[in-house]
């Protein structure tokens, strides 16, 4: 009766069950079957003992839009409007929502989020760079990666009526500073 009751609770239509139902049912099956090992359970790590430090992370990606889309972007002729400005705003919004889509990320009070989308018309590429800062207990790498990825997705969304062949590539952390793990700077040729 206990297992059946728990499984039924997982399938209820409450907001939590609708949002996390499949994941919760998967975890229930893993833990009740004994497959999950001690310490392997998903958890948000405890950062409470850390001292707040200034954190900064920069991430980037490339959107290979091709010549037709690059021309439309350069001339401001995309039907949905100013693609690069909207993409920058989408990236900023996404950085603030990172814990809502990556369930083990800590909510952070971000002090700065900047996203820049630069068109290389000749190459048919948009380079997206996100820069995120906070003073906090944990880093902002995921927020910067989420901002860059979301800006790229926004470019795809707004330009897909022109071509579906757009490619989002090279999502990467460029640098991070602050915190116990120290600084990271990607080599230029990486």
C-alpha atoms as a PDB file:
ATOM      1  CA  UNK A   1       0.000   0.000   0.000  1.00  0.00           C
ATOM      2  CA  UNK A   2       2.817   2.457   0.823  1.00  0.00           C
ATOM      3  CA  UNK A   3       4.495   2.134  -2.603  1.00  0.00           C
ATOM      4  CA  UNK A   4       1.179   2.427  -4.452  1.00  0.00           C
ATOM      5  CA  UNK A   5       0.218   5.489  -2.385  1.00  0.00           C
ATOM      6  CA  UNK A   6       3.573   7.181  -3.132  1.00  0.00           C
ATOM      7  CA  UNK A   7       3.307   6.402  -6.858  1.00  0.00           C
ATOM      8  CA  UNK A   8      -0.232   7.797  -6.905  1.00  0.00           C
ATOM      9  CA  UNK A   9       0.996  10.962  -5.166  1.00  0.00           C
ATOM     10  CA  UNK A  10       3.617  11.365  -7.903  1.00  0.00           C
ATOM     11  CA  UNK A  11       0.950  11.333 -10.623  1.00  0.00           C
ATOM     12  CA  UNK A  12      -1.420  13.849  -9.056  1.00  0.00           C
ATOM     13  CA  UNK A  13      -2.115  16.970 -11.077  1.00  0.00           C
ATOM     14  CA  UNK A  14      -0.790  19.477  -8.569  1.00  0.00           C
ATOM     15  CA  UNK A  15       1.613  22.119  -9.862  1.00  0.00           C
ATOM     16  CA  UNK A  16       4.632  20.242  -8.504  1.00  0.00           C
ATOM     17  CA  UNK A  17       3.540  16.917  -9.969  1.00  0.00           C
ATOM     18  CA  UNK A  18       2.828  18.504 -13.367  1.00  0.00           C
ATOM     19  CA  UNK A  19       6.184  20.237 -13.403  1.00  0.00           C
ATOM     20  CA  UNK A  20       8.375  17.521 -11.928  1.00  0.00           C
ATOM     21  CA  UNK A  21       6.173  14.451 -12.277  1.00  0.00           C
ATOM     22  CA  UNK A  22       8.274  12.459 -14.739  1.00  0.00           C
ATOM     23  CA  UNK A  23      11.534  13.255 -12.953  1.00  0.00           C
ATOM     24  CA  UNK A  24      10.011  12.520  -9.542  1.00  0.00           C
ATOM     25  CA  UNK A  25       8.613   9.183 -10.768  1.00  0.00           C
ATOM     26  CA  UNK A  26      12.035   8.274 -12.230  1.00  0.00           C
ATOM     27  CA  UNK A  27      13.800   9.097  -8.969  1.00  0.00           C
ATOM     28  CA  UNK A  28      11.167   7.182  -6.995  1.00  0.00           C
ATOM     29  CA  UNK A  29      11.709   4.091  -9.140  1.00  0.00           C
ATOM     30  CA  UNK A  30      15.501   4.404  -8.811  1.00  0.00           C
ATOM     31  CA  UNK A  31      15.501   4.881  -5.066  1.00  0.00           C
ATOM     32  CA  UNK A  32      12.812   2.290  -4.313  1.00  0.00           C
ATOM     33  CA  UNK A  33      14.567  -0.314  -6.483  1.00  0.00           C
ATOM     34  CA  UNK A  34      17.863   0.190  -4.698  1.00  0.00           C
ATOM     35  CA  UNK A  35      19.675   1.224  -7.897  1.00  0.00           C
ATOM     36  CA  UNK A  36      20.707   4.653  -6.643  1.00  0.00           C
ATOM     37  CA  UNK A  37      23.849   4.502  -4.519  1.00  0.00           C
ATOM     38  CA  UNK A  38      24.423   6.507  -1.363  1.00  0.00           C
ATOM     39  CA  UNK A  39      25.467  10.036  -2.281  1.00  0.00           C
ATOM     40  CA  UNK A  40      24.247   9.678  -5.876  1.00  0.00           C
ATOM     41  CA  UNK A  41      20.946  11.419  -5.222  1.00  0.00           C
ATOM     42  CA  UNK A  42      20.549  14.801  -6.891  1.00  0.00           C
ATOM     43  CA  UNK A  43      21.063  17.625  -4.467  1.00  0.00           C
ATOM     44  CA  UNK A  44      21.785  21.307  -4.398  1.00  0.00           C
ATOM     45  CA  UNK A  45      25.160  21.569  -2.679  1.00  0.00           C
ATOM     46  CA  UNK A  46      25.470  23.461   0.594  1.00  0.00           C
ATOM     47  CA  UNK A  47      27.329  26.729   0.018  1.00  0.00           C
ATOM     48  CA  UNK A  48      26.361  28.209   3.394  1.00  0.00           C
ATOM     49  CA  UNK A  49      29.881  28.015   4.862  1.00  0.00           C
ATOM     50  CA  UNK A  50      31.446  29.917   1.955  1.00  0.00           C
ATOM     51  CA  UNK A  51      32.326  33.577   2.247  1.00  0.00           C
ATOM     52  CA  UNK A  52      30.718  35.911  -0.296  1.00  0.00           C
ATOM     53  CA  UNK A  53      33.141  37.013  -2.997  1.00  0.00           C
ATOM     54  CA  UNK A  54      32.855  38.973  -6.209  1.00  0.00           C
ATOM     55  CA  UNK A  55      32.078  36.476  -8.978  1.00  0.00           C
ATOM     56  CA  UNK A  56      32.204  37.048 -12.713  1.00  0.00           C
ATOM     57  CA  UNK A  57      31.818  34.712 -15.675  1.00  0.00           C
ATOM     58  CA  UNK A  58      31.888  35.284 -19.422  1.00  0.00           C
ATOM     59  CA  UNK A  59      30.506  32.790 -21.926  1.00  0.00           C
ATOM     60  CA  UNK A  60      30.095  32.797 -25.674  1.00  0.00           C
ATOM     61  CA  UNK A  61      28.673  30.904 -28.607  1.00  0.00           C
ATOM     62  CA  UNK A  62      28.407  31.306 -32.363  1.00  0.00           C
ATOM     63  CA  UNK A  63      25.302  31.341 -34.499  1.00  0.00           C
ATOM     64  CA  UNK A  64      26.056  30.334 -38.068  1.00  0.00           C
ATOM     65  CA  UNK A  65      23.264  32.178 -39.849  1.00  0.00           C
ATOM     66  CA  UNK A  66      24.551  32.075 -43.425  1.00  0.00           C
ATOM     67  CA  UNK A  67      24.614  34.797 -46.077  1.00  0.00           C
ATOM     68  CA  UNK A  68      20.860  35.287 -46.527  1.00  0.00           C
ATOM     69  CA  UNK A  69      20.132  35.801 -42.828  1.00  0.00           C
ATOM     70  CA  UNK A  70      23.294  37.879 -42.345  1.00  0.00           C
ATOM     71  CA  UNK A  71      22.121  40.192 -45.120  1.00  0.00           C
ATOM     72  CA  UNK A  72      18.645  40.468 -43.574  1.00  0.00           C
ATOM     73  CA  UNK A  73      20.166  41.208 -40.153  1.00  0.00           C
ATOM     74  CA  UNK A  74      22.515  43.838 -41.568  1.00  0.00           C
ATOM     75  CA  UNK A  75      19.691  45.588 -43.419  1.00  0.00           C
ATOM     76  CA  UNK A  76      17.148  45.275 -40.577  1.00  0.00           C
ATOM     77  CA  UNK A  77      14.797  43.252 -42.774  1.00  0.00           C
ATOM     78  CA  UNK A  78      13.815  40.422 -40.453  1.00  0.00           C
ATOM     79  CA  UNK A  79      10.019  40.328 -40.120  1.00  0.00           C
ATOM     80  CA  UNK A  80      10.052  39.858 -36.328  1.00  0.00           C
ATOM     81  CA  UNK A  81      12.076  43.041 -35.749  1.00  0.00           C
ATOM     82  CA  UNK A  82      15.473  43.972 -34.322  1.00  0.00           C
ATOM     83  CA  UNK A  83      16.849  40.460 -33.835  1.00  0.00           C
ATOM     84  CA  UNK A  84      20.118  41.251 -32.100  1.00  0.00           C
ATOM     85  CA  UNK A  85      18.571  43.633 -29.553  1.00  0.00           C
ATOM     86  CA  UNK A  86      15.758  41.205 -28.737  1.00  0.00           C
ATOM     87  CA  UNK A  87      18.306  38.358 -28.433  1.00  0.00           C
ATOM     88  CA  UNK A  88      20.389  40.413 -26.002  1.00  0.00           C
ATOM     89  CA  UNK A  89      17.325  41.081 -23.846  1.00  0.00           C
ATOM     90  CA  UNK A  90      16.339  37.392 -23.990  1.00  0.00           C
ATOM     91  CA  UNK A  91      19.820  36.448 -22.797  1.00  0.00           C
ATOM     92  CA  UNK A  92      19.633  38.896 -19.890  1.00  0.00           C
ATOM     93  CA  UNK A  93      16.231  37.548 -18.889  1.00  0.00           C
ATOM     94  CA  UNK A  94      17.485  33.951 -19.114  1.00  0.00           C
ATOM     95  CA  UNK A  95      20.457  34.637 -16.836  1.00  0.00           C
ATOM     96  CA  UNK A  96      18.015  35.781 -14.147  1.00  0.00           C
ATOM     97  CA  UNK A  97      15.926  32.605 -14.617  1.00  0.00           C
ATOM     98  CA  UNK A  98      18.776  30.068 -14.641  1.00  0.00           C
ATOM     99  CA  UNK A  99      17.698  28.271 -11.414  1.00  0.00           C
ATOM    100  CA  UNK A 100      14.207  27.841 -12.903  1.00  0.00           C
ATOM    101  CA  UNK A 101      15.529  25.722 -15.775  1.00  0.00           C
ATOM    102  CA  UNK A 102      18.626  24.123 -14.204  1.00  0.00           C
ATOM    103  CA  UNK A 103      17.193  22.599 -11.048  1.00  0.00           C
ATOM    104  CA  UNK A 104      20.393  22.331  -8.987  1.00  0.00           C
ATOM    105  CA  UNK A 105      21.594  25.919  -9.545  1.00  0.00           C
ATOM    106  CA  UNK A 106      21.353  28.282  -6.603  1.00  0.00           C
ATOM    107  CA  UNK A 107      19.239  31.421  -7.026  1.00  0.00           C
ATOM    108  CA  UNK A 108      21.664  34.339  -7.046  1.00  0.00           C
ATOM    109  CA  UNK A 109      21.286  38.076  -6.714  1.00  0.00           C
ATOM    110  CA  UNK A 110      22.981  39.074  -9.957  1.00  0.00           C
ATOM    111  CA  UNK A 111      24.564  42.516  -9.937  1.00  0.00           C
ATOM    112  CA  UNK A 112      25.270  42.751 -13.673  1.00  0.00           C
ATOM    113  CA  UNK A 113      24.213  40.906 -16.802  1.00  0.00           C
ATOM    114  CA  UNK A 114      25.320  42.006 -20.232  1.00  0.00           C
ATOM    115  CA  UNK A 115      24.844  40.219 -23.544  1.00  0.00           C
ATOM    116  CA  UNK A 116      26.357  41.380 -26.810  1.00  0.00           C
ATOM    117  CA  UNK A 117      25.448  39.953 -30.214  1.00  0.00           C
ATOM    118  CA  UNK A 118      27.883  40.960 -32.968  1.00  0.00           C
ATOM    119  CA  UNK A 119      27.180  40.217 -36.624  1.00  0.00           C
ATOM    120  CA  UNK A 120      30.053  39.298 -38.917  1.00  0.00           C
ATOM    121  CA  UNK A 121      28.167  39.913 -42.154  1.00  0.00           C
ATOM    122  CA  UNK A 122      30.853  38.546 -44.456  1.00  0.00           C
ATOM    123  CA  UNK A 123      31.237  35.299 -42.508  1.00  0.00           C
ATOM    124  CA  UNK A 124      27.489  34.909 -41.915  1.00  0.00           C
ATOM    125  CA  UNK A 125      28.056  34.482 -38.176  1.00  0.00           C
ATOM    126  CA  UNK A 126      26.703  36.135 -35.039  1.00  0.00           C
ATOM    127  CA  UNK A 127      29.068  35.961 -32.077  1.00  0.00           C
ATOM    128  CA  UNK A 128      27.207  36.050 -28.760  1.00  0.00           C
ATOM    129  CA  UNK A 129      29.063  37.013 -25.561  1.00  0.00           C
ATOM    130  CA  UNK A 130      27.452  37.068 -22.116  1.00  0.00           C
ATOM    131  CA  UNK A 131      29.034  38.686 -19.055  1.00  0.00           C
ATOM    132  CA  UNK A 132      27.490  38.035 -15.623  1.00  0.00           C
ATOM    133  CA  UNK A 133      28.567  39.246 -12.157  1.00  0.00           C
ATOM    134  CA  UNK A 134      27.431  38.968  -8.565  1.00  0.00           C
ATOM    135  CA  UNK A 135      28.721  39.101  -5.030  1.00  0.00           C
ATOM    136  CA  UNK A 136      27.757  35.731  -3.678  1.00  0.00           C
ATOM    137  CA  UNK A 137      28.524  32.311  -2.293  1.00  0.00           C
ATOM    138  CA  UNK A 138      28.733  30.496  -5.627  1.00  0.00           C
ATOM    139  CA  UNK A 139      29.774  31.270  -9.171  1.00  0.00           C
ATOM    140  CA  UNK A 140      27.822  32.573 -12.143  1.00  0.00           C
ATOM    141  CA  UNK A 141      29.174  30.277 -14.871  1.00  0.00           C
ATOM    142  CA  UNK A 142      25.814  28.659 -15.498  1.00  0.00           C
ATOM    143  CA  UNK A 143      24.087  32.033 -15.673  1.00  0.00           C
ATOM    144  CA  UNK A 144      26.534  33.264 -18.318  1.00  0.00           C
ATOM    145  CA  UNK A 145      26.237  30.038 -20.351  1.00  0.00           C
ATOM    146  CA  UNK A 146      22.433  30.182 -20.100  1.00  0.00           C
ATOM    147  CA  UNK A 147      22.416  33.814 -21.243  1.00  0.00           C
ATOM    148  CA  UNK A 148      24.584  33.078 -24.293  1.00  0.00           C
ATOM    149  CA  UNK A 149      22.604  29.961 -25.252  1.00  0.00           C
ATOM    150  CA  UNK A 150      19.254  31.705 -24.904  1.00  0.00           C
ATOM    151  CA  UNK A 151      20.362  34.703 -26.967  1.00  0.00           C
ATOM    152  CA  UNK A 152      21.428  32.258 -29.690  1.00  0.00           C
ATOM    153  CA  UNK A 153      18.090  30.434 -29.519  1.00  0.00           C
ATOM    154  CA  UNK A 154      16.300  33.765 -29.835  1.00  0.00           C
ATOM    155  CA  UNK A 155      18.291  34.540 -32.997  1.00  0.00           C
ATOM    156  CA  UNK A 156      17.289  31.155 -34.397  1.00  0.00           C
ATOM    157  CA  UNK A 157      13.638  31.708 -33.487  1.00  0.00           C
ATOM    158  CA  UNK A 158      13.425  35.132 -35.079  1.00  0.00           C
ATOM    159  CA  UNK A 159      15.306  34.118 -38.244  1.00  0.00           C
ATOM    160  CA  UNK A 160      13.868  30.644 -38.863  1.00  0.00           C
ATOM    161  CA  UNK A 161      11.284  31.948 -41.378  1.00  0.00           C
ATOM    162  CA  UNK A 162      14.257  32.821 -43.619  1.00  0.00           C
ATOM    163  CA  UNK A 163      16.044  29.468 -43.187  1.00  0.00           C
ATOM    164  CA  UNK A 164      15.908  26.482 -40.857  1.00  0.00           C
ATOM    165  CA  UNK A 165      19.603  25.784 -41.569  1.00  0.00           C
ATOM    166  CA  UNK A 166      20.944  28.051 -38.806  1.00  0.00           C
ATOM    167  CA  UNK A 167      23.474  26.297 -36.551  1.00  0.00           C
ATOM    168  CA  UNK A 168      24.260  27.192 -32.930  1.00  0.00           C
ATOM    169  CA  UNK A 169      27.784  26.097 -32.056  1.00  0.00           C
ATOM    170  CA  UNK A 170      30.755  26.502 -29.730  1.00  0.00           C
ATOM    171  CA  UNK A 171      28.907  27.276 -26.488  1.00  0.00           C
ATOM    172  CA  UNK A 172      31.769  27.730 -24.048  1.00  0.00           C
ATOM    173  CA  UNK A 173      32.902  29.410 -20.859  1.00  0.00           C
ATOM    174  CA  UNK A 174      35.442  32.122 -21.720  1.00  0.00           C
ATOM    175  CA  UNK A 175      36.472  33.081 -18.203  1.00  0.00           C
ATOM    176  CA  UNK A 176      35.491  33.067 -14.554  1.00  0.00           C
ATOM    177  CA  UNK A 177      36.837  34.787 -11.493  1.00  0.00           C
ATOM    178  CA  UNK A 178      36.184  34.648  -7.774  1.00  0.00           C
ATOM    179  CA  UNK A 179      35.541  31.805  -5.425  1.00  0.00           C
ATOM    180  CA  UNK A 180      37.531  28.929  -3.972  1.00  0.00           C
ATOM    181  CA  UNK A 181      38.321  27.251  -7.296  1.00  0.00           C
ATOM    182  CA  UNK A 182      40.127  30.359  -8.517  1.00  0.00           C
ATOM    183  CA  UNK A 183      40.217  31.995 -11.900  1.00  0.00           C
ATOM    184  CA  UNK A 184      39.836  30.417 -15.343  1.00  0.00           C
ATOM    185  CA  UNK A 185      40.710  31.948 -18.689  1.00  0.00           C
ATOM    186  CA  UNK A 186      40.174  30.011 -21.904  1.00  0.00           C
ATOM    187  CA  UNK A 187      43.169  30.095 -24.233  1.00  0.00           C
ATOM    188  CA  UNK A 188      42.480  32.134 -27.375  1.00  0.00           C
ATOM    189  CA  UNK A 189      42.916  29.139 -29.704  1.00  0.00           C
ATOM    190  CA  UNK A 190      40.560  26.837 -27.737  1.00  0.00           C
END
